[in-house]
Every structure is written in structure tokens, then in C-alpha cells.
mmCIF file of C-alpha atoms in Angstrom:
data_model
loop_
_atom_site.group_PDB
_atom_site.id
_atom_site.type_symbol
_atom_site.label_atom_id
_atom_site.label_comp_id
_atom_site.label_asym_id
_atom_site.label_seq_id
_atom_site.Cartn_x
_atom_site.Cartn_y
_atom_site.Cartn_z
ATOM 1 C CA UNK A 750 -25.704 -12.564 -10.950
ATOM 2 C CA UNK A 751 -23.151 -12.818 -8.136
ATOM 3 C CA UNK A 752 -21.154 -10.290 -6.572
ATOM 4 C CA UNK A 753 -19.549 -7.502 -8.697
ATOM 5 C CA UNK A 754 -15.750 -7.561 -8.179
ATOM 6 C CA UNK A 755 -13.106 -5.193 -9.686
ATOM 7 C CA UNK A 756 -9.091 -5.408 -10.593
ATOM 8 C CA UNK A 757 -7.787 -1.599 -9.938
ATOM 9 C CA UNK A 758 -4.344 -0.939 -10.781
ATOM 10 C CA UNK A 759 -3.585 1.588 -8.085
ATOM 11 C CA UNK A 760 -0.991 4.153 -8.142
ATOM 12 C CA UNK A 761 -0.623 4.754 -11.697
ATOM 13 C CA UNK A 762 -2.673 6.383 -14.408
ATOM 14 C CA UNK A 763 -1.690 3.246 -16.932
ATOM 15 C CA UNK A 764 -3.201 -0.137 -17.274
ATOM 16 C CA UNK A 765 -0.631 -2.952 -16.393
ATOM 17 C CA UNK A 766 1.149 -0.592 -13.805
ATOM 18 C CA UNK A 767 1.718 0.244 -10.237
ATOM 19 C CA UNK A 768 -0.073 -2.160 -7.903
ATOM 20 C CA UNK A 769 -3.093 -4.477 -8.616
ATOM 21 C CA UNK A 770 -5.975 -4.991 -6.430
ATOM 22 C CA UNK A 771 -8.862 -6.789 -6.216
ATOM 23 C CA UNK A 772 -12.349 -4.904 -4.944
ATOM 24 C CA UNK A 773 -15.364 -7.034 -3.720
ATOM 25 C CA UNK A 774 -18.767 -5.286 -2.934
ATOM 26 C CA UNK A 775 -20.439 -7.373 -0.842
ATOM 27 C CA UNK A 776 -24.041 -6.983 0.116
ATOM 28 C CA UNK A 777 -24.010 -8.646 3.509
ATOM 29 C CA UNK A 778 -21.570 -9.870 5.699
ATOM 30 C CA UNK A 779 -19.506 -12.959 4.760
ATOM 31 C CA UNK A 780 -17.164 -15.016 6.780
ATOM 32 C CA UNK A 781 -13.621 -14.515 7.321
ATOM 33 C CA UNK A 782 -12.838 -18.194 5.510
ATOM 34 C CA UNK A 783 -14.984 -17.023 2.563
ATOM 35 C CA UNK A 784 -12.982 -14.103 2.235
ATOM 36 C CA UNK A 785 -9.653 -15.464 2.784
ATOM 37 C CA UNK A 786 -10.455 -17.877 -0.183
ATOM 38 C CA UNK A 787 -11.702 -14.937 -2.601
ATOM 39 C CA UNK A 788 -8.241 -13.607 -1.841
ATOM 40 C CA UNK A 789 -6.585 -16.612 -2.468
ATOM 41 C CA UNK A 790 -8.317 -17.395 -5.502
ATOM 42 C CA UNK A 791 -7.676 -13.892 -7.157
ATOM 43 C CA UNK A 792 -4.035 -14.185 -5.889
ATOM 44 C CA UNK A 793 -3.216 -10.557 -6.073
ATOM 45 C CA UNK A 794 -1.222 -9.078 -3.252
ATOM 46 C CA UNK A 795 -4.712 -8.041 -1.234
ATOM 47 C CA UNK A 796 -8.232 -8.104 -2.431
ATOM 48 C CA UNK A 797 -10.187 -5.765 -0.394
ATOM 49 C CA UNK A 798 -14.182 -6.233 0.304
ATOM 50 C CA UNK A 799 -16.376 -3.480 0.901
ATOM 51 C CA UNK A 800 -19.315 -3.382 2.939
ATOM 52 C CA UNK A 801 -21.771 -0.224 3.567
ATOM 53 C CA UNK A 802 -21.765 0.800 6.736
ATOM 54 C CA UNK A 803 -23.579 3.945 8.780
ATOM 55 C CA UNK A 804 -22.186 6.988 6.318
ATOM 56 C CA UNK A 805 -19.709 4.929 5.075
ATOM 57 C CA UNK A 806 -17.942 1.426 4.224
ATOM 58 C CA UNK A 807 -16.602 -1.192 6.476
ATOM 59 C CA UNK A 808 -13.246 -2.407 4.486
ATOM 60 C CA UNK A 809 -11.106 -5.490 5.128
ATOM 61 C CA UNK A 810 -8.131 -6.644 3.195
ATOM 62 C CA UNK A 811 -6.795 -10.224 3.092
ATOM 63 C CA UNK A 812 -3.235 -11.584 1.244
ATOM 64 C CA UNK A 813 -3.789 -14.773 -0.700
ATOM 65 C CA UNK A 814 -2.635 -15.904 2.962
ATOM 66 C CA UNK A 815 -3.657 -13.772 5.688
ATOM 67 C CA UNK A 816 -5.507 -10.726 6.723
ATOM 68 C CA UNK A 817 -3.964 -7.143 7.163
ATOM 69 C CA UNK A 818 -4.626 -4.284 9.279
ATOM 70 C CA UNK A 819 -3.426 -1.534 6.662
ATOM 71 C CA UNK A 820 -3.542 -1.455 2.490
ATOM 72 C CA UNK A 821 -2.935 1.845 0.962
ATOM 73 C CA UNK A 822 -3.500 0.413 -2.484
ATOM 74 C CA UNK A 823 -6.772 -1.484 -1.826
ATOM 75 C CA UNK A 824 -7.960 1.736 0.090
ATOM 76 C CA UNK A 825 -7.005 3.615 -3.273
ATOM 77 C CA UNK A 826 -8.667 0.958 -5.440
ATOM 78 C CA UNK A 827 -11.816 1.052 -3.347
ATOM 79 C CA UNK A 828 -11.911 4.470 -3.276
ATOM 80 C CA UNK A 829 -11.529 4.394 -7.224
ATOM 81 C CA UNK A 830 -14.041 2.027 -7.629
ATOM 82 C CA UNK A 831 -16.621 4.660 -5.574
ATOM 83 C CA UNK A 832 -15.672 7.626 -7.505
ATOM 84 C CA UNK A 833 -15.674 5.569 -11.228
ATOM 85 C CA UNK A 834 -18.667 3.782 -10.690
ATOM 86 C CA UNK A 835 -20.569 6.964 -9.523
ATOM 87 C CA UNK A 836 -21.608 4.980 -5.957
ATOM 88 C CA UNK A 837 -20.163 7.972 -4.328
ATOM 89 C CA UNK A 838 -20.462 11.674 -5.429
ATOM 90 C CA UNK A 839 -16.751 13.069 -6.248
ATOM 91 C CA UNK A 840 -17.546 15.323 -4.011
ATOM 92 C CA UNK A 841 -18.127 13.625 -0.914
ATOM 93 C CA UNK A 842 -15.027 11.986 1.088
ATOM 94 C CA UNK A 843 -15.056 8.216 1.374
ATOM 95 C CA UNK A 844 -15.315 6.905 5.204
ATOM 96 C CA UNK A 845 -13.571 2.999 5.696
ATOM 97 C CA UNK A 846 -13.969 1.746 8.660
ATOM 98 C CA UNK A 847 -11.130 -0.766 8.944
ATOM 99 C CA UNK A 848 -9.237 -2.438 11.796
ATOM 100 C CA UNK A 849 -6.624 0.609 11.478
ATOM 101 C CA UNK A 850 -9.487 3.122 12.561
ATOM 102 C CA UNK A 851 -11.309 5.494 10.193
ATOM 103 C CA UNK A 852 -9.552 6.307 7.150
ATOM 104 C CA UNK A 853 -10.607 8.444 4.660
ATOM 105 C CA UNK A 854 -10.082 9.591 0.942
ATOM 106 C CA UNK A 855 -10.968 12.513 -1.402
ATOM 107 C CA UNK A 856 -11.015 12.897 -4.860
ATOM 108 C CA UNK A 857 -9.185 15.841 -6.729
ATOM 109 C CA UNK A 858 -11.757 16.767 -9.573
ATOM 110 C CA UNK A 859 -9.301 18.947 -10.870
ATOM 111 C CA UNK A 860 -6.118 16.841 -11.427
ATOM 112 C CA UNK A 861 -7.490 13.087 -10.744
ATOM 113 C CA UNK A 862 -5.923 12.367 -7.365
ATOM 114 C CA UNK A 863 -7.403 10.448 -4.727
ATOM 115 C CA UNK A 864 -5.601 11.227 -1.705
ATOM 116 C CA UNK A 865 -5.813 8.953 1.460
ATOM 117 C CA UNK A 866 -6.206 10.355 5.272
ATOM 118 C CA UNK A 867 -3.776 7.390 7.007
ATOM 119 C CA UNK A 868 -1.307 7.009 10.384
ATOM 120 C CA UNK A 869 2.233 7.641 10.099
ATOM 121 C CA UNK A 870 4.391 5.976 12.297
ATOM 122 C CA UNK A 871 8.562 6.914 12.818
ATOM 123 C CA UNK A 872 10.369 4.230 12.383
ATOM 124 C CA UNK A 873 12.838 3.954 15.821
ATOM 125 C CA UNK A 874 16.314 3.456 15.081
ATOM 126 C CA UNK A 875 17.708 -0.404 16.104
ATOM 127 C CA UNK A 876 20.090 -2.971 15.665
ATOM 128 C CA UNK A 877 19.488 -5.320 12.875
ATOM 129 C CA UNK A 878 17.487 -9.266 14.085
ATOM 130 C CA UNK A 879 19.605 -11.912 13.162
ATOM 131 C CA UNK A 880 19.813 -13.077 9.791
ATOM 132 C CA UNK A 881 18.327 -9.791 8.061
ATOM 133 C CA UNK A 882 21.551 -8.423 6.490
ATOM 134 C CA UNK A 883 22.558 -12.566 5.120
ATOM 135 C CA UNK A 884 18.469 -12.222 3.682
ATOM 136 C CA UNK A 885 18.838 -8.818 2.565
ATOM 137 C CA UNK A 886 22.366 -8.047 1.064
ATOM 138 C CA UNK A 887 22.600 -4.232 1.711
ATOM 139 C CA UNK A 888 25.051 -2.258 3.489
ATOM 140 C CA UNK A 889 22.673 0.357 5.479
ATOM 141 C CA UNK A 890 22.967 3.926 6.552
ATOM 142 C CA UNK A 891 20.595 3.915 9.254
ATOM 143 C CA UNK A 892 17.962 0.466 10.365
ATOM 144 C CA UNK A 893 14.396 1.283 11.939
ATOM 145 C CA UNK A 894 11.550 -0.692 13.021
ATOM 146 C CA UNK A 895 7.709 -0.236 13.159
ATOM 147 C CA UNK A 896 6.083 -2.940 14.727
ATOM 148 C CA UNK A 897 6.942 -5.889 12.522
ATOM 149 C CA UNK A 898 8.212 -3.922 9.502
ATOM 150 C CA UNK A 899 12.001 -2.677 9.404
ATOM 151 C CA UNK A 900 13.191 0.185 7.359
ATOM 152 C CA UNK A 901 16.736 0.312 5.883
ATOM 153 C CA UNK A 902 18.422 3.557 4.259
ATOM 154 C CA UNK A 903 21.188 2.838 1.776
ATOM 155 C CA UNK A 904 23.322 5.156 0.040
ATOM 156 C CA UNK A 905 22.072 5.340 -3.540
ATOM 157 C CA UNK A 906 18.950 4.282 -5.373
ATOM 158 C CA UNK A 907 20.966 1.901 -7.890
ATOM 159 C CA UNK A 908 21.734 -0.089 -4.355
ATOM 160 C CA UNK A 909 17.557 -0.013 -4.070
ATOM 161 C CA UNK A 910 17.229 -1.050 -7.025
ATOM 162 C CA UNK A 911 19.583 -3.834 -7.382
ATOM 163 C CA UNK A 912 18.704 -5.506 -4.200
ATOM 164 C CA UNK A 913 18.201 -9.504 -4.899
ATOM 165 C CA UNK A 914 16.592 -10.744 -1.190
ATOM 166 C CA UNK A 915 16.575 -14.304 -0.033
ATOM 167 C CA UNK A 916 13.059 -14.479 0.206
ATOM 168 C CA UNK A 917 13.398 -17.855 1.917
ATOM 169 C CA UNK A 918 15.376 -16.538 4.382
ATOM 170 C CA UNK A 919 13.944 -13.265 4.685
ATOM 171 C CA UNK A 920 10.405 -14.769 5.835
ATOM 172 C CA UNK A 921 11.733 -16.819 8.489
ATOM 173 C CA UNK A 922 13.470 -13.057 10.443
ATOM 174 C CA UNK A 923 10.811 -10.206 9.956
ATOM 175 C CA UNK A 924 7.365 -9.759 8.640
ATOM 176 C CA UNK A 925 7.832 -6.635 5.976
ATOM 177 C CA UNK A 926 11.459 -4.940 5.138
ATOM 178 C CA UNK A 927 11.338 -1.133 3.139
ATOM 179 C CA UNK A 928 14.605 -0.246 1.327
ATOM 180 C CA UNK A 929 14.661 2.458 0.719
ATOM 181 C CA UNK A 930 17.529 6.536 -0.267
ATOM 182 C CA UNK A 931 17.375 9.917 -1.687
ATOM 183 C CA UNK A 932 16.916 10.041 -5.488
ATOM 184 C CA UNK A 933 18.987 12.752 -7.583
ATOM 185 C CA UNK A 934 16.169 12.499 -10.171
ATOM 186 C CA UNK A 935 13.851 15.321 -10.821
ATOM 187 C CA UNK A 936 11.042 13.109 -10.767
ATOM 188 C CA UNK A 937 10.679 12.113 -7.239
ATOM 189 C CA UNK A 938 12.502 12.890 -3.846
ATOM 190 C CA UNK A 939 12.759 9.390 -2.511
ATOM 191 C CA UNK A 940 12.981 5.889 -3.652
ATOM 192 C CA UNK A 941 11.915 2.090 -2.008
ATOM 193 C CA UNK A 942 10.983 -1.088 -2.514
ATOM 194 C CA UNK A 943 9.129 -2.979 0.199
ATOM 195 C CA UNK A 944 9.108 -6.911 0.724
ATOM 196 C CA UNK A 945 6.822 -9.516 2.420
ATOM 197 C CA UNK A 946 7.541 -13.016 1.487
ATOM 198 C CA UNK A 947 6.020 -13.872 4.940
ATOM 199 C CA UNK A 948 2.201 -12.787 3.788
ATOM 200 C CA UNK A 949 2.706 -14.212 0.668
ATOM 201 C CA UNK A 950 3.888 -11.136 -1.651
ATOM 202 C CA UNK A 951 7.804 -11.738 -2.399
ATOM 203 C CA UNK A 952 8.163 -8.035 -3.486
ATOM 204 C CA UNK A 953 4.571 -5.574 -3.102
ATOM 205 C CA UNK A 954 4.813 -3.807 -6.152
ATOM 206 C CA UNK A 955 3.444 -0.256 -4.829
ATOM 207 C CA UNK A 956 2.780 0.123 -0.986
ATOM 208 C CA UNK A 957 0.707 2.990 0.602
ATOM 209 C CA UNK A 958 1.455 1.435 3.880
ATOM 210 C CA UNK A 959 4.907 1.367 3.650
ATOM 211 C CA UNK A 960 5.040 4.953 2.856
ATOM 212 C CA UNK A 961 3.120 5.532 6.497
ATOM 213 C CA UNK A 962 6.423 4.932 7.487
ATOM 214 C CA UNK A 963 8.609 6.556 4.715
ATOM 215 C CA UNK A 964 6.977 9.925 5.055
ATOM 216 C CA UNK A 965 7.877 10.586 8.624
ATOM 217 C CA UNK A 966 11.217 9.252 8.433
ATOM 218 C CA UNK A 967 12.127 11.637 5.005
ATOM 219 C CA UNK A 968 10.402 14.445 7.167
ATOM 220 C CA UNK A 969 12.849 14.365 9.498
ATOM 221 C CA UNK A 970 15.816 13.818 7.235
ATOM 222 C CA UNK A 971 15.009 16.541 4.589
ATOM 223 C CA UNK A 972 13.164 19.057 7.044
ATOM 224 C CA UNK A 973 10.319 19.087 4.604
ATOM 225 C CA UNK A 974 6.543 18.153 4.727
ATOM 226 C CA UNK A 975 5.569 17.275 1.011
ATOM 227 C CA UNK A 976 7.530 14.488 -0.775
ATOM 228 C CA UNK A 977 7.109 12.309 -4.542
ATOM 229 C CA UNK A 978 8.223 9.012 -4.051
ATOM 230 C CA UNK A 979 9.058 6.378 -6.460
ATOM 231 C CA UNK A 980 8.579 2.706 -5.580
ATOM 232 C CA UNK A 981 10.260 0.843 -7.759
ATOM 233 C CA UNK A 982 9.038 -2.555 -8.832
ATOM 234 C CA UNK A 983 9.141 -3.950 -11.641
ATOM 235 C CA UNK A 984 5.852 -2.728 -12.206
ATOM 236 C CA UNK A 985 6.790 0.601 -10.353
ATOM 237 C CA UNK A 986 4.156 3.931 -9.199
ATOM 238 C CA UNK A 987 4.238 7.306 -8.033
ATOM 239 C CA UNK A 988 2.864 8.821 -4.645
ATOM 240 C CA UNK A 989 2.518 12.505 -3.512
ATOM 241 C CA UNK A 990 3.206 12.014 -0.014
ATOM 242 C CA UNK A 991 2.311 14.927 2.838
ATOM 243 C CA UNK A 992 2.840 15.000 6.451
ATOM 244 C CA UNK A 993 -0.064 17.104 8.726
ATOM 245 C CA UNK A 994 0.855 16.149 12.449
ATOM 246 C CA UNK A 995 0.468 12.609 12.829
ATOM 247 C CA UNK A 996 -1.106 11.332 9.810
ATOM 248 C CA UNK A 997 0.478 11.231 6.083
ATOM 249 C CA UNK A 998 -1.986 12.130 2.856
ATOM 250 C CA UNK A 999 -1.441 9.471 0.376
ATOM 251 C CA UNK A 1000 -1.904 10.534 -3.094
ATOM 252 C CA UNK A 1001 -2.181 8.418 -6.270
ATOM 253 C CA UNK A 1002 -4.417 7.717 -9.192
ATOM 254 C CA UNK A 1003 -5.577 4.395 -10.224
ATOM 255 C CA UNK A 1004 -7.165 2.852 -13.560
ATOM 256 C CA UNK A 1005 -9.959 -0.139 -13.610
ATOM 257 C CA UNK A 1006 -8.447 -3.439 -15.237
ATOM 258 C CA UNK A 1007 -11.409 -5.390 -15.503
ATOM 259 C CA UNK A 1008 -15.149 -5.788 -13.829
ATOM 260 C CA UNK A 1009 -16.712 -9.013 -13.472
ATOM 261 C CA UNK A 1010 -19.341 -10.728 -11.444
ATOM 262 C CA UNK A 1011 -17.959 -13.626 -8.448
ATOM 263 C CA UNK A 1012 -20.342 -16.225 -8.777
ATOM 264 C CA UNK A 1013 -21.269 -17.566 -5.636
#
């Protein structure tokens, strides 16, 4: 029969939004290749594999060209996938064991949420590298880095929102940039859009990851500790967003696409 595999889209509650990913149960170890090639073949911006592991599941995610150390939207997927296809009890909190440390999730019976357990990190305010402002035509507030990732306030969300990047460009000066300002809508408190032509994904439609960083950085700015945050893509999705100490809980919903069988 083949391996079952699943297409979540994560971070919405309707089919054809928020962020797509692709979840592989595996039932033994495979090879880093063999993955890499799933992930290239389903060509979605990661495709996460599961594997059981003590009391929980070791999870990897891979880019149709490279492997990652964080996904919030294959975490939410996978975790989606566990709760839907009743291989967990809604109940009990999901354990991934991932090359980010333990993360975990838990499902809201009463509303629908899965909320992820992940790192924040503050950005650190810093001159801009070379060629990031010509690749990404904004005139910022404040610029911050985490690792490899830089975040750049602007001054309104139309400014996020019509930002055209030079991907070309872009990939040759930093590995992820997060756009991001305050939103006068009711709706949500923030707004961002996060790109990564380097790994492959032009423009990530939703980004858990990303928000690792956006939580702690709005915490400081608005003196709060619970945010919603729009990302908007052209496929867009919401996030309830809370800061406890050094970690952020990630909260979305997600919907199954399809379910299939990866012949192999």
C-alpha cells in the first residue's frame, strides 16, 4: 500500500487557505536523500515526516531544497493529522522531537485550536547587510536580526502589503526577511509577510516560525502578552499568538486537503 501521506492547509479553517503542508508517516527510518526527494516531489513549502518515537514523534521538515530546524505550519499539520485521524486522543498533548528540541501541541476541544509550545527569540536591533533595502524596497522603522532571519517594521500595513521583493537579489544577502507593522483593523493586532527565496519558497504563505520572532518583538512594543496576527499572503491565515517567559503559544486551526498513499 505505501506510506500514507497528507496535504493540511494549516492556519485556516478553509480549504485552499493559509499554508499547505505535506505530512508523511513513516514506519521506519528513511534516509535524509529519500526525504529530501519526497519534499521535492510534493513541492510545497515543507513536507514534514513523522516517526513514533518513546511517548511521542520524532519530526523533520525539509523545503523542496533543504532541511529546516523550525516549521510552525508542518508542526500544526502534524499535529492535525494526530488529532483528525484519531492516532492521538484530543486529549493528550503531542510530543515532536525535532532538531529545535521538544515541542509540543494541544488541542482545544472546545473551540478547535491547536496551539503549539515553541522558542521565541528577540530580534536585536542592527544595521541593514548590503543589498537588503535595493532587494527589499521598504523604508523601515526599526531592522532586527535572529540568526539568519531579519525583521523589518514599516509604518503601515498597505506598505506590508504592497512590498514587490527582488527575489533574485534577495537570496543572494539573507536567508529569511519578516515585514512586518501595527494593523488599525479590528481583526488582528499585527501584520507580516515573511520571505525565503534562498530555501526555495519566494514568499511562505503562513509562518509559525516567523511569528517566534514577531511575538517577542510586539511584546515589547505594545506592553502586552496575547496578540492576533495576520500574515498576509496571497493565500493569507490567522494566529493567536501568546508570550509565557521564553516560549510563544502558537495557535491556529488547520483543514485536511487530501490523503493518499506514497508508493514506494
Amino acid at each position: 500500500m505505501g506510506l500514507t501521506m497528507y496535504q493540511v492547509d494549516a492556519f485556516t479553517s478553509e480549504l485552499f487557505k493559509g499554508n499547505p503542508a505535506a505530512v508523511c508517516l513513516l514506519d521506519q527510518p528513511r534516509e535524509d536523500s529519500w526525504m529530501q526527494a519526497v519534499a521535492y516531489e510534493m513541492n510545497l513549502s515543507e513536507t514534514a515526516f513523522l516517526l513514533p518515537e518513546a511517548d511521542g514523534y520524532r519530526l523533520r521538515w525539509f523545503t523542496p531544497k533543504t532541511e529546516v530546524k523550525l516549521c510552525g505550519h508542518a508542526t500544526l499539520a502534524s499535529a492535525h493529522v494526530l488529532y483528525t485521524e484519531k492516532l492521538l486522543p484530543a486529549d493528550h498533548e503531542a510530543r515532536f522531537y525535532t532538531l529545535s528540541g521538544l515541542l509540543t501541541a494541544k488541542y482545544e476541544v472546545n473551540n478547535g485550536l491547536i496551539e503549539l509550545n515553541f522558542p521565541a527569540a528577540l530580534p536585536f536591533a542592527c544595521e541593514p547587510p548590503p543589498g537588503l533595502l535595493e532587494a527589499l524596497p521598504v523604508k523601515p522603522l526599526y531592522i532586527g536580526r535572529v540568526n539568519d532571519d531579519y525583521l523589518l517594521e514599516v509604518a503601515t500595513e498597505e506598505e506590508v502589503r504592497a512590498v514587490i521583493p527582488d527575489f533574485p537579489r534577495l537570496a543572494e544577502v539573507v536567508r529569511g526577511a519578516i515585514v512586518t507593522a501595527a494593523s488599525a483593523a479590528k481583526e488582528y493586532d499585527f501584520i507580516s509577510r515573511f520571505f525565503a527565496p534562498l530555501e526555495g519558497i519566494n514568499e511562505d504563505p503562513v509562518t509559525g516560525s516567523a511569528h517566534c520572532k514577531l511575538a517577542p518583538y510586539w511584546q515589547e512594543k505594545l506592553k502586552r502578552d496575547t496578540f492576533t496576527a495576520y500574515q498576509a499572503s496571497e493565500r493569507g491565515g490567522f494566529l493567536q499568538l501568546t508570550m509565557t517567559g521564553n516560549r510563544v503559544q502558537i495557535g491556529g486551526r488547520a483543514v485536511t486537503v487530501l490523503k493518499g498513499h506514497l508508493l514506494v
